[in-house]
Coordinates of C-alpha atoms and ligand atoms in Angstrom, one line a residue:
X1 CA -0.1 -30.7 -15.0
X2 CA -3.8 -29.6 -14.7
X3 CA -4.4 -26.8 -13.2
X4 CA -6.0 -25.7 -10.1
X5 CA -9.0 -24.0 -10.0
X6 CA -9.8 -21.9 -6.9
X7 CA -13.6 -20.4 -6.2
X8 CA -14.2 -18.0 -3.5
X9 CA -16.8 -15.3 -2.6
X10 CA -14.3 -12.8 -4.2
X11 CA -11.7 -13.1 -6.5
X12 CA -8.0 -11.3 -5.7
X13 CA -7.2 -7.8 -6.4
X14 CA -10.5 -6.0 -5.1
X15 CA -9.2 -5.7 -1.3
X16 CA -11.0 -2.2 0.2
X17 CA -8.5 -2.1 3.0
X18 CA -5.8 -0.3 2.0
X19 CA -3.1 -2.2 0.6
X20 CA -3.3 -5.1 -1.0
X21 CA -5.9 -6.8 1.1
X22 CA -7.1 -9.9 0.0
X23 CA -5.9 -12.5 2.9
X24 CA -6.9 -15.7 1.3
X25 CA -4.6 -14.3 -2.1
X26 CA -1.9 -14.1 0.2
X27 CA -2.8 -17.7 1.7
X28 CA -2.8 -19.0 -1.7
X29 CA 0.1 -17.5 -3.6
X30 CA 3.0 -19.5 -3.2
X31 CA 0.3 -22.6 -4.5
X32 CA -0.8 -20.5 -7.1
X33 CA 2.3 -19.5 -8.5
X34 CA 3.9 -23.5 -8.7
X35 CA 0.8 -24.5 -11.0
X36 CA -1.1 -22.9 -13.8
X37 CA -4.7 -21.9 -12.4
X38 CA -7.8 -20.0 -12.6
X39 CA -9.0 -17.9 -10.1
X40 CA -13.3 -17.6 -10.1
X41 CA -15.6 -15.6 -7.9
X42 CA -17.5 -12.4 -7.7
X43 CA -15.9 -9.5 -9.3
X44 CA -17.4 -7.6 -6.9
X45 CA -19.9 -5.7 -9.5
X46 CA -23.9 -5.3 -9.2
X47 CA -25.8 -5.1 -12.2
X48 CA -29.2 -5.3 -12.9
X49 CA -27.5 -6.9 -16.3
X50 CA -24.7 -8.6 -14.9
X51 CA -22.3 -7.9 -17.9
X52 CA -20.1 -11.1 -19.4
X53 CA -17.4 -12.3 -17.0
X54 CA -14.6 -9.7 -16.5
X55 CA -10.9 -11.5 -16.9
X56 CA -7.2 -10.5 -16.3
X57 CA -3.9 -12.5 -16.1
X58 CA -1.7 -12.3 -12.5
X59 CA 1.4 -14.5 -13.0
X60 CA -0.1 -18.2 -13.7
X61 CA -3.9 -17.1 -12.6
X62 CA -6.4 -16.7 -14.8
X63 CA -8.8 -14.6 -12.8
X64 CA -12.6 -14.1 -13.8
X65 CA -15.0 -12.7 -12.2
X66 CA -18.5 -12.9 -12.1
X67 CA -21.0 -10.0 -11.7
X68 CA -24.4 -10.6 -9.9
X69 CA -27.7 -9.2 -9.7
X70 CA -28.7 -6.9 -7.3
X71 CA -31.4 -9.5 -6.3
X72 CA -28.5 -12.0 -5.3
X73 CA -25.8 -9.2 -3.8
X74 CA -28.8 -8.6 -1.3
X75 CA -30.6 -12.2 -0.9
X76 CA -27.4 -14.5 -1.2
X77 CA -24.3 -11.9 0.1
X78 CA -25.9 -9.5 2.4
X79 CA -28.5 -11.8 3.8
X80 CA -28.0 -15.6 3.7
X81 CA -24.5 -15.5 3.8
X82 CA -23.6 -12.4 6.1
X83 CA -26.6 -12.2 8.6
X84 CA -27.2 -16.0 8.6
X85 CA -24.6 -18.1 8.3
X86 CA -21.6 -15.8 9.2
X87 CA -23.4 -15.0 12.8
X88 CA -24.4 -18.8 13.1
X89 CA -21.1 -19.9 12.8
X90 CA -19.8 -17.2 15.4
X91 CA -22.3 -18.7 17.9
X92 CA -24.4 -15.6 17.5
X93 CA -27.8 -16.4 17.4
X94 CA -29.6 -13.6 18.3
X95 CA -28.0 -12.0 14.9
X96 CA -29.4 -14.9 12.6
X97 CA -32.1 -13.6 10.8
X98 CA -33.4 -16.5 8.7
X99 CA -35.3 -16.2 6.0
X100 CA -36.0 -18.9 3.2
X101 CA -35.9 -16.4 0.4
X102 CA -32.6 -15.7 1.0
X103 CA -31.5 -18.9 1.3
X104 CA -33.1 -19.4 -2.4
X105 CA -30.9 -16.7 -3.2
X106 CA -28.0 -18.2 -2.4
X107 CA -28.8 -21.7 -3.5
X108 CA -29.5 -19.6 -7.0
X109 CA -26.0 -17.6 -6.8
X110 CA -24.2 -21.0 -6.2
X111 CA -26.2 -22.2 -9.7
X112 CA -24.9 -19.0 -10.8
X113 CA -21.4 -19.6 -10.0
X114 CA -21.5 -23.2 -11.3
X115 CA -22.8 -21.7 -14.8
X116 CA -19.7 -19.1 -15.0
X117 CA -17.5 -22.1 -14.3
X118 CA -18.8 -24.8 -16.3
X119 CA -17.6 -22.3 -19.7
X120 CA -14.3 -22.6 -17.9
X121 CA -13.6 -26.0 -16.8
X122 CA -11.2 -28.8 -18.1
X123 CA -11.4 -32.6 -17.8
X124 CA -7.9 -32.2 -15.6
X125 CA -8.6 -29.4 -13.5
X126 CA -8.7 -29.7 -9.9
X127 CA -11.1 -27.6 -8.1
X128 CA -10.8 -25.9 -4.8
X129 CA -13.7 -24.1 -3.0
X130 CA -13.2 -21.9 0.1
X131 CA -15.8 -20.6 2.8
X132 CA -19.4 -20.5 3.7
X133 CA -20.5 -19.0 0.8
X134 CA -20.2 -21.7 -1.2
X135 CA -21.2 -24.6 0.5
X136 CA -23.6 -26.1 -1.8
X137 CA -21.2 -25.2 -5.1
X138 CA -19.9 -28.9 -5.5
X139 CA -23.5 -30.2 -5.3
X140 CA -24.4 -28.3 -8.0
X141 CA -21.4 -29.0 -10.3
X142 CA -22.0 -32.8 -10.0
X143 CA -25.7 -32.9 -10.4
X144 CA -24.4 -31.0 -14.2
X145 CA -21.8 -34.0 -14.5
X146 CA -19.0 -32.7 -13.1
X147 CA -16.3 -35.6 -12.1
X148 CA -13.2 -33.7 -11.1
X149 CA -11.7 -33.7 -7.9
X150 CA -13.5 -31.1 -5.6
X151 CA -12.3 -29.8 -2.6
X152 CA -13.7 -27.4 0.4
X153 CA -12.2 -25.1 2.8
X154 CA -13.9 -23.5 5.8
X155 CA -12.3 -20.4 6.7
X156 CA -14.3 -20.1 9.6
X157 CA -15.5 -22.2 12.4
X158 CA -17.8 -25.3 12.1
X159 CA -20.4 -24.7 15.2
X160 CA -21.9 -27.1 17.8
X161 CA -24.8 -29.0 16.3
X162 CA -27.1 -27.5 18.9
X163 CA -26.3 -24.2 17.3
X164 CA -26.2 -25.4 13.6
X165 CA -29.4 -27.4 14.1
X166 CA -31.3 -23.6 14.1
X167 CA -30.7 -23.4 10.6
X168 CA -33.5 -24.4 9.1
X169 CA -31.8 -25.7 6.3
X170 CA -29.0 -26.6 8.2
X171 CA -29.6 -30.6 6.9
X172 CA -29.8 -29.8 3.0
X173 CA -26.2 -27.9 4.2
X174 CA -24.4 -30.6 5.2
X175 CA -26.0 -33.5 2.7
X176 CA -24.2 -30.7 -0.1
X177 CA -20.8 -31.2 1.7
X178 CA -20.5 -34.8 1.0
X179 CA -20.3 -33.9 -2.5
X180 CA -16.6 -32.9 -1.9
X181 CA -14.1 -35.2 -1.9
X182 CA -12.4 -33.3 1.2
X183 CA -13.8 -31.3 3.3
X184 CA -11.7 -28.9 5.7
X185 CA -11.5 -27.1 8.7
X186 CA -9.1 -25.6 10.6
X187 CA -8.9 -27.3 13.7
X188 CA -10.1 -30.5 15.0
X189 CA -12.6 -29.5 17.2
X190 CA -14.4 -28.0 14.0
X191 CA -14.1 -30.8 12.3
X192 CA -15.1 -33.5 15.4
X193 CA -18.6 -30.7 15.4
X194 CA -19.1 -31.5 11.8
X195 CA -19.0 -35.2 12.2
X196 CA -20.9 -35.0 15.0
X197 CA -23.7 -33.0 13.4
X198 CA -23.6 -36.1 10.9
X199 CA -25.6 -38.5 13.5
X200 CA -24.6 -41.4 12.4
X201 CA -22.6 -42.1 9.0
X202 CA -22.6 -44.9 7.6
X203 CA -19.2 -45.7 8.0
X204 CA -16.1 -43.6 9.5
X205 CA -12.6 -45.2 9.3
X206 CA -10.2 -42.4 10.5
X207 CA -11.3 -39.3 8.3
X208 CA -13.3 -40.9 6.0
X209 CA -17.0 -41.1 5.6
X210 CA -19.7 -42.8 3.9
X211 CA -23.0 -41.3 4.1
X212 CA -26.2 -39.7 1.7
X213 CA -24.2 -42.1 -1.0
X214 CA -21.5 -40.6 -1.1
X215 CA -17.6 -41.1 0.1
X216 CA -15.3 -38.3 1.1
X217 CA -12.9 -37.4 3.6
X218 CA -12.4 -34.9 6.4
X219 CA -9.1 -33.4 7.6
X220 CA -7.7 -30.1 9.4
X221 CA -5.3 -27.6 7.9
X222 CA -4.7 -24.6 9.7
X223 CA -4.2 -21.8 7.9
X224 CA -1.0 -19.5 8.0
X225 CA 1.1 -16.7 6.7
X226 CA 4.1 -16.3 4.5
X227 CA 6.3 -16.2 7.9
X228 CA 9.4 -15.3 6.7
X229 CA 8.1 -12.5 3.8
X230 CA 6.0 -10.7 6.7
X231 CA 9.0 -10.8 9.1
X232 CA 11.1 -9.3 6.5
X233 CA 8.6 -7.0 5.2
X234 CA 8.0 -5.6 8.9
X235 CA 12.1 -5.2 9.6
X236 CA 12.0 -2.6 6.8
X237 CA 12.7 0.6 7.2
X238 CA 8.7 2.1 7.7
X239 CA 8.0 6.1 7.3
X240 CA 4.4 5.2 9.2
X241 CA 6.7 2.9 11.5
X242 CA 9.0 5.8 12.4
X243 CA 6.2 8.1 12.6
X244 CA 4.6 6.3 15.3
X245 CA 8.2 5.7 17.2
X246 CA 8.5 8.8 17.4
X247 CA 4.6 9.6 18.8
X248 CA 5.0 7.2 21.4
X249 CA 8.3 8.2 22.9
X250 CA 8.6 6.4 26.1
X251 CA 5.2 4.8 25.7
X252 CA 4.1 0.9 25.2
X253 CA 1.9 0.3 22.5
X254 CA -1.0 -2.0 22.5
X255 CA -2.3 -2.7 19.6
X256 CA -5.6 -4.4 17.6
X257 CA -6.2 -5.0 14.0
X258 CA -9.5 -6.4 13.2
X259 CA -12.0 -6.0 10.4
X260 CA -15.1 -3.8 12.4
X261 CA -16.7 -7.3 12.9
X262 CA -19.0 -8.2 15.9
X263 CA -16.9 -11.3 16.0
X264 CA -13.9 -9.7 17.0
X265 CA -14.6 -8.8 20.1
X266 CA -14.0 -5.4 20.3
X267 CA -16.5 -4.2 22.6
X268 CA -15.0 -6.4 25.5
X269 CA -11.8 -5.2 24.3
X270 CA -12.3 -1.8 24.8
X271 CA -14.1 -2.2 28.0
X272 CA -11.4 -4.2 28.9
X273 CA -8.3 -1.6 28.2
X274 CA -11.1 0.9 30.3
X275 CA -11.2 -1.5 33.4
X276 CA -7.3 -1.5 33.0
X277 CA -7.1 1.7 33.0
X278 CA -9.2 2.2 36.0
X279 CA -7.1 -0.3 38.2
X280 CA -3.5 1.1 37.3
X281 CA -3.6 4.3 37.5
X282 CA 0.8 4.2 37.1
X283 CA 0.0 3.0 33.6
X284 CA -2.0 6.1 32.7
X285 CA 0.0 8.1 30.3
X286 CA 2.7 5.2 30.0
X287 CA 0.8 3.3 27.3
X288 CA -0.8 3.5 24.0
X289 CA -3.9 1.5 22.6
X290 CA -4.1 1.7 19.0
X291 CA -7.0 -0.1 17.3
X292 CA -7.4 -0.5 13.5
X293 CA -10.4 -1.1 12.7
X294 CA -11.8 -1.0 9.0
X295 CA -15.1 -0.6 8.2
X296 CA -16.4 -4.2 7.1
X297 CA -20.2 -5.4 5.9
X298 CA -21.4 -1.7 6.2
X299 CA -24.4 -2.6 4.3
X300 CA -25.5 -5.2 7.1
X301 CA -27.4 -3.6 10.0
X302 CA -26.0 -5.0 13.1
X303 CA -21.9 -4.1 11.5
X304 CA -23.6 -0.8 11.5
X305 CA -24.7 -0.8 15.3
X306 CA -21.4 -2.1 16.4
X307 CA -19.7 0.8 15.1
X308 CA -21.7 3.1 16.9
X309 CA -21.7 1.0 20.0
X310 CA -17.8 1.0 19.5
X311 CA -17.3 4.8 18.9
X312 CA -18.9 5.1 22.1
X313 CA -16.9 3.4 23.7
X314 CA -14.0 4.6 22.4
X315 CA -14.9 8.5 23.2
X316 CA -16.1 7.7 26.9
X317 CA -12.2 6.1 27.4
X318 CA -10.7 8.9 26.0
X319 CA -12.9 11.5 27.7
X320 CA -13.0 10.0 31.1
X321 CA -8.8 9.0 31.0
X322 CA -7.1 11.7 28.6
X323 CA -4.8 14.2 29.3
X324 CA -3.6 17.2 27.4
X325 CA -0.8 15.3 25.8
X326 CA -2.1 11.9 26.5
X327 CA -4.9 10.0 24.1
X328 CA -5.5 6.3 25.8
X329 CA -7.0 5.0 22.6
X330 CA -6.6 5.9 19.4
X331 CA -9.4 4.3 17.2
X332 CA -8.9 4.6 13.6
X333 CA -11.8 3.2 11.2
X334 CA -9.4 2.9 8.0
X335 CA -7.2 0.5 6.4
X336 CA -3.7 0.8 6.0
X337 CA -0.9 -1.1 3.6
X338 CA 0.4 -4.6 4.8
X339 CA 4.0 -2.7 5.4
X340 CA 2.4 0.0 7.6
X341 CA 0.5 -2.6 9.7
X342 CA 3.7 -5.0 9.7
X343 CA 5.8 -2.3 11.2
X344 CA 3.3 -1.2 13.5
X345 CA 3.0 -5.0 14.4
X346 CA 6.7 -4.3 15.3
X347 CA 6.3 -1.7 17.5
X348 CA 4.4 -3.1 19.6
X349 CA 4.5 -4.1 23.2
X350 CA 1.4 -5.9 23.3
X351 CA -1.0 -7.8 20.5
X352 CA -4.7 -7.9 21.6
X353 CA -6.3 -10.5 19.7
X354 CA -9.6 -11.5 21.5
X355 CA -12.2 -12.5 19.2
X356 CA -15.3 -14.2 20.7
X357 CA -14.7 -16.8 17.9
X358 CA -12.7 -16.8 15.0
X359 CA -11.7 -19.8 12.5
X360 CA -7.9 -18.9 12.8
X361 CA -7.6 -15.0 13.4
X362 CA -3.9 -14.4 10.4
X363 CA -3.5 -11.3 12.9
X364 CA -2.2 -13.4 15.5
X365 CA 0.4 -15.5 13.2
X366 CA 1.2 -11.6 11.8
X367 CA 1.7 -10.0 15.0
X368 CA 3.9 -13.0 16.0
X369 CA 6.0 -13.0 12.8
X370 CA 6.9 -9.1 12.8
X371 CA 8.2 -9.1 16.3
X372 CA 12.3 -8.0 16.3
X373 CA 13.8 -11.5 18.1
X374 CA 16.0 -9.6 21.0
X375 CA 12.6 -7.3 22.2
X376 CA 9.8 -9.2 21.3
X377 CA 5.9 -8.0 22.2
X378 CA 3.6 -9.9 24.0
X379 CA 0.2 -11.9 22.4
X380 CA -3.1 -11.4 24.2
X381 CA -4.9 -14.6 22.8
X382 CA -8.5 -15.2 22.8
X383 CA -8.9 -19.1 23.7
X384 CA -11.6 -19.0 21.1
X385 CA -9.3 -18.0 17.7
X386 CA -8.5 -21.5 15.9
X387 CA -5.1 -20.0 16.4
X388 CA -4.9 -20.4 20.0
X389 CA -4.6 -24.1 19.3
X390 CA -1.2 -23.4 17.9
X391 CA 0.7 -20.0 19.6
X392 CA 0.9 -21.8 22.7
X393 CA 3.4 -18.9 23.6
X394 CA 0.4 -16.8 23.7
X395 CA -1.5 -15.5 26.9
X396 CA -4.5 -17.1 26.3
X397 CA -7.7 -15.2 27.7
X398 CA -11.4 -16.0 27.7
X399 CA -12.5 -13.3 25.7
X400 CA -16.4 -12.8 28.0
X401 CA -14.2 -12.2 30.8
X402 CA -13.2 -8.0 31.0
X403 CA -11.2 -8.5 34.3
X404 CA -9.0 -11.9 32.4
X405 CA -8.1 -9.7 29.2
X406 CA -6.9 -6.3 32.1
X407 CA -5.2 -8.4 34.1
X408 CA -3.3 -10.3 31.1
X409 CA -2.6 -6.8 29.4
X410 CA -0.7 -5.6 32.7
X411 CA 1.2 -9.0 32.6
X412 CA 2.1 -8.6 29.0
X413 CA 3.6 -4.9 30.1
X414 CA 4.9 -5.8 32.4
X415 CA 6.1 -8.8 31.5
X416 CA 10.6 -9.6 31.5
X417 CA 12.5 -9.7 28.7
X418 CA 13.5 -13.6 29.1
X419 CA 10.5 -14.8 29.4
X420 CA 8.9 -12.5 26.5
X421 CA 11.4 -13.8 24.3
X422 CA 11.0 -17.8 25.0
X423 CA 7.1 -17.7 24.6
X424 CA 7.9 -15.8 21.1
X425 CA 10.0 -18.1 20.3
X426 CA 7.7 -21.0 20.8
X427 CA 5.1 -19.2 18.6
X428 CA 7.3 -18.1 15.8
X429 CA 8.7 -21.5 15.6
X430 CA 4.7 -22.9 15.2
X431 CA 4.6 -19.8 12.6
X432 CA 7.6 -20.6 10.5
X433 CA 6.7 -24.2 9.6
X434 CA 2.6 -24.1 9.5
X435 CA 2.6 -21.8 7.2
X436 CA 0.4 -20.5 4.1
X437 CA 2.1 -22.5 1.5
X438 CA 2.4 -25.7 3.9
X439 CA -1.3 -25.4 4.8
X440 CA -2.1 -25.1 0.5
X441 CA 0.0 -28.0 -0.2
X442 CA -1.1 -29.8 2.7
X443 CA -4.6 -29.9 1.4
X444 CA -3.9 -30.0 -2.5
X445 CA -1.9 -33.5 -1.4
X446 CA -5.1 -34.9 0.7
X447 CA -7.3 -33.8 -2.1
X448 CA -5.1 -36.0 -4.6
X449 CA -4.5 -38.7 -2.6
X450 CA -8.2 -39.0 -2.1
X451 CA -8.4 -40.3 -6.2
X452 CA -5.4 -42.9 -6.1
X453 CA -4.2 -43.4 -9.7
Ligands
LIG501 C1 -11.4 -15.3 7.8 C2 -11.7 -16.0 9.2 C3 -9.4 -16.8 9.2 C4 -6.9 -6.2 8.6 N1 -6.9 -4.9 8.6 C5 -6.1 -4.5 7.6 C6 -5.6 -5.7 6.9 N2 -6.1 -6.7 7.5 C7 -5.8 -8.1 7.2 C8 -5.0 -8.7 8.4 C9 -5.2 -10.2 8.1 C10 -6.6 -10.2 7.4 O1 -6.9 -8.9 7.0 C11 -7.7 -10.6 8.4 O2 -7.6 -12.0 8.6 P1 -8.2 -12.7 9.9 O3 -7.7 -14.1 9.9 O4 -7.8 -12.0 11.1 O5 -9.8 -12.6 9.8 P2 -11.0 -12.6 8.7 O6 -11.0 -11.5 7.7 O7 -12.2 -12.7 9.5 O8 -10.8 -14.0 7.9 C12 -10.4 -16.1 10.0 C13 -9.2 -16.2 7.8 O9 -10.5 -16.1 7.1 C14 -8.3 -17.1 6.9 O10 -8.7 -18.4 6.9 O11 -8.1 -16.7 9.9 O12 -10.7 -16.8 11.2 O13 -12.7 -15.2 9.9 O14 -4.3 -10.7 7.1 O15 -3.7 -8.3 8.3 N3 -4.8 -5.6 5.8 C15 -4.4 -4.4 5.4 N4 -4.8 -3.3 6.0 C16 -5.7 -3.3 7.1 O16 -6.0 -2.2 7.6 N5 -3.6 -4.3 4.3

């Protein structure tokens, strides 16, 4: 069997949120661990030397990673792909700061990444790249001869072409995408954008395309959790879990987990749980927002403004609605272990999940997998979360509309127990089958199939 080979931004074991972190390791375990791989990305290091490739052993992974250069953190991470792609492909356009040295960065970290792997790579091996910082990787790989069978993901959502025709580069972008043999997304509407942003291939029979000389296919594969492990995991006995019981006495908890990104929608949240507030006054003192919120990107400007804009917020809620024995919000800028956040998942009343966009949003799939089956909470669901397509158990909420997301949190409190438990039960049956390891194999068997032996 040859092995896999996965490339992402960052490679396992370097998750800064408390905990093990690390989402797309959890994705990609139950592939990883069927097959001998290697695991390449950024080790997360910045030298002005970058040191020879660092390299440990987890199970069947190989994992290397690859320092860079200052130069590239800066041009390539901070700038091309965090403040120009990532807000671009959130629909953010006011964020995009484009500048073409940074998008020479990141052409020159993707060379950079190709070199690393080209020391590693076997005639056998099938490769797997995930997420926007990579786009241009397989490119680059075949114009140094490179034949194997290369794959894409795209964590996060493929945008309109009027919005991805701002990108000044946004052409050379997608020309480097026919160089996979798959390209994925995770829904359809993402994928109908890219094939729209196209114009006019060649050819298109069903997912298949034939354009800048090139064949390859298209498909959609969304992403999900290890159900049954996280429903376990959040049934266990918790000393955090308890801890918070016992805080909230009588109390419903709402809660948010979301990395502090301005694609969460967390200003609109808070308003929102404000505006709440303000219009049922017999909830004050009967309910508990807690947001977890770790600090993400803190070396890019605008994560920096939301924080402040967000603590805020936060202390106008709290001063305006507490009471002596009575905090509205509790806004906590750390991370916390999976099992902590699993049982608080668990706890729950309410999940607020209302990012302005999001490719899939895994805190939605958790939130639904930790609930106990007999008192099930209630999913607040952003219509714009590639999950939304799925949990149709969810209330679904347009996330630019404060009065939508208070009026759905007073129907999710208030909402009776039969009809809590059929809509979770629609959700965790979507959760149980779509899940991580279906969504890996799924694409590792339209990657094959697109080489018939
Ligand atoms: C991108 C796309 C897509 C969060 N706080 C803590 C913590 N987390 C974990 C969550 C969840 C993961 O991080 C976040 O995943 P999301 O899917 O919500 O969002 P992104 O990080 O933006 O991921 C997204 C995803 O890729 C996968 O394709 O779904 O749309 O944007 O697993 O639980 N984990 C721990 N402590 C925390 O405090 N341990």
């Amino acid at each position: 069997m040859g092995r896999l080979v996965v490339i992402s931004n960052r490679i396992p074991g370097h998750g800064t949120r408390g905990g093990n972190g690390g989402g797309l390791a959890v994705g990609l375990n139950a592939a990883l661990a069927k097959r001998p791989s290697l695991w390449l990305g950024w080790s997360g290091e910045v030298a002005e030397t970058p040191p020879p490739p660092e390299r440990r052993h987890s199970r069947r992974t190989e994992i290397v990673g690859v320092a860079l250069t200052p130069a590239l953190h800066a041009g390539f991470y901070a700038n091309f792909a965090n403040s120009i792609l990532w807000p671009l492909f959130h629909y953010r356009l006011g964020l995009v700061e484009y500048r073409r040295a940074d998008y020479a960065a990141y052409l020159e970290a993707n060379e950079w990444i190709a070199s690393a792997l080209m020391n590693e790579l076997r005639p056998d091996d099938t490769i797997w790249v995930h997420d926007y910082h990579l786009i241009p990787l397989a490119k680059v790989l075949r114009a140094r001869g490179v034949t194997n069978p290369i794959g894409y993901f795209l964590h996060i959502p493929f945008p309109a072409t009027e919005v991805f025709r701002c990108l000044p580069v946004y052409r050379e972008l997608v020309e480097a995408m026919a160089h996979y043999d798959l390209v994925g997304f995770q829904t359809e509407s993402d994928r109908i954008q890219f094939v729209d942003v196209l114009g006019a291939p060649e050819k298109r029979a069903g997912d298949t395309i034939e354009m800048f000389g090139r064949v390859f296919q298209t498909g959609v594969f969304p992403i999900g959790i290890d159900t049954s492990a996280f429903a376990a995991f959040a049934a266990k006995p918790s000393v955090d879990g308890e801890r918070l019981a016992a805080n909230l006495g009588d109390r419903k908890l709402a809660i948010g987990v979301d990395r502090l990104d301005y694609s969460k929608g967390l200003p609109n949240r808070v308003a929102a749980y404000g505006e709440f507030l303000e219009r049922n006054p017999d909830w004050r003192g009967k309910v508990q927002y807690l947001q977890i919120a770790p600090i993400s990107r803190g070396e890019v400007s605008n994560y920096r403004a939301l924080r402040r804009e967000l603590d805020g917020a936060a202390g106008r809620i709290n001063g305006k609605y507490a009471d002596f024995d009575w905090t509205p919000l509790r806004y906590v800028n750390r991370g916390f272990p999976r099992g902590t956040l699993a049982a608080f998942y668990r706890r729950a009343r309410v999940g607020l999940v209302t990012p302005l966009r999001d490719g899939m949003n895994l805190v939605a799939k958790e939130f639904v997998a930790a609930q106990p089956p007999d008192d099930p909470g209630v999913l607040i669901l952003s219509e714009f979360a590639g999950a939304a397509v799925e949990l149709s158990g969810a209330l679904t909420i347009n996330p630019y509309d404060i009065d939508a997301i208070a009026d759905a949190l007073q129907r999710a409190l208030e909402m009776p127990l039969d009809e809590r438990v059929s809509r979770w039960r629609a959700d965790f049956d979507v959760v149980s089958t779509n899940t991580a390891a279906f969504w890996a194999e799924s694409f590792l068997s339209a990657l094959a199939a697109t080489r018939p032996a």
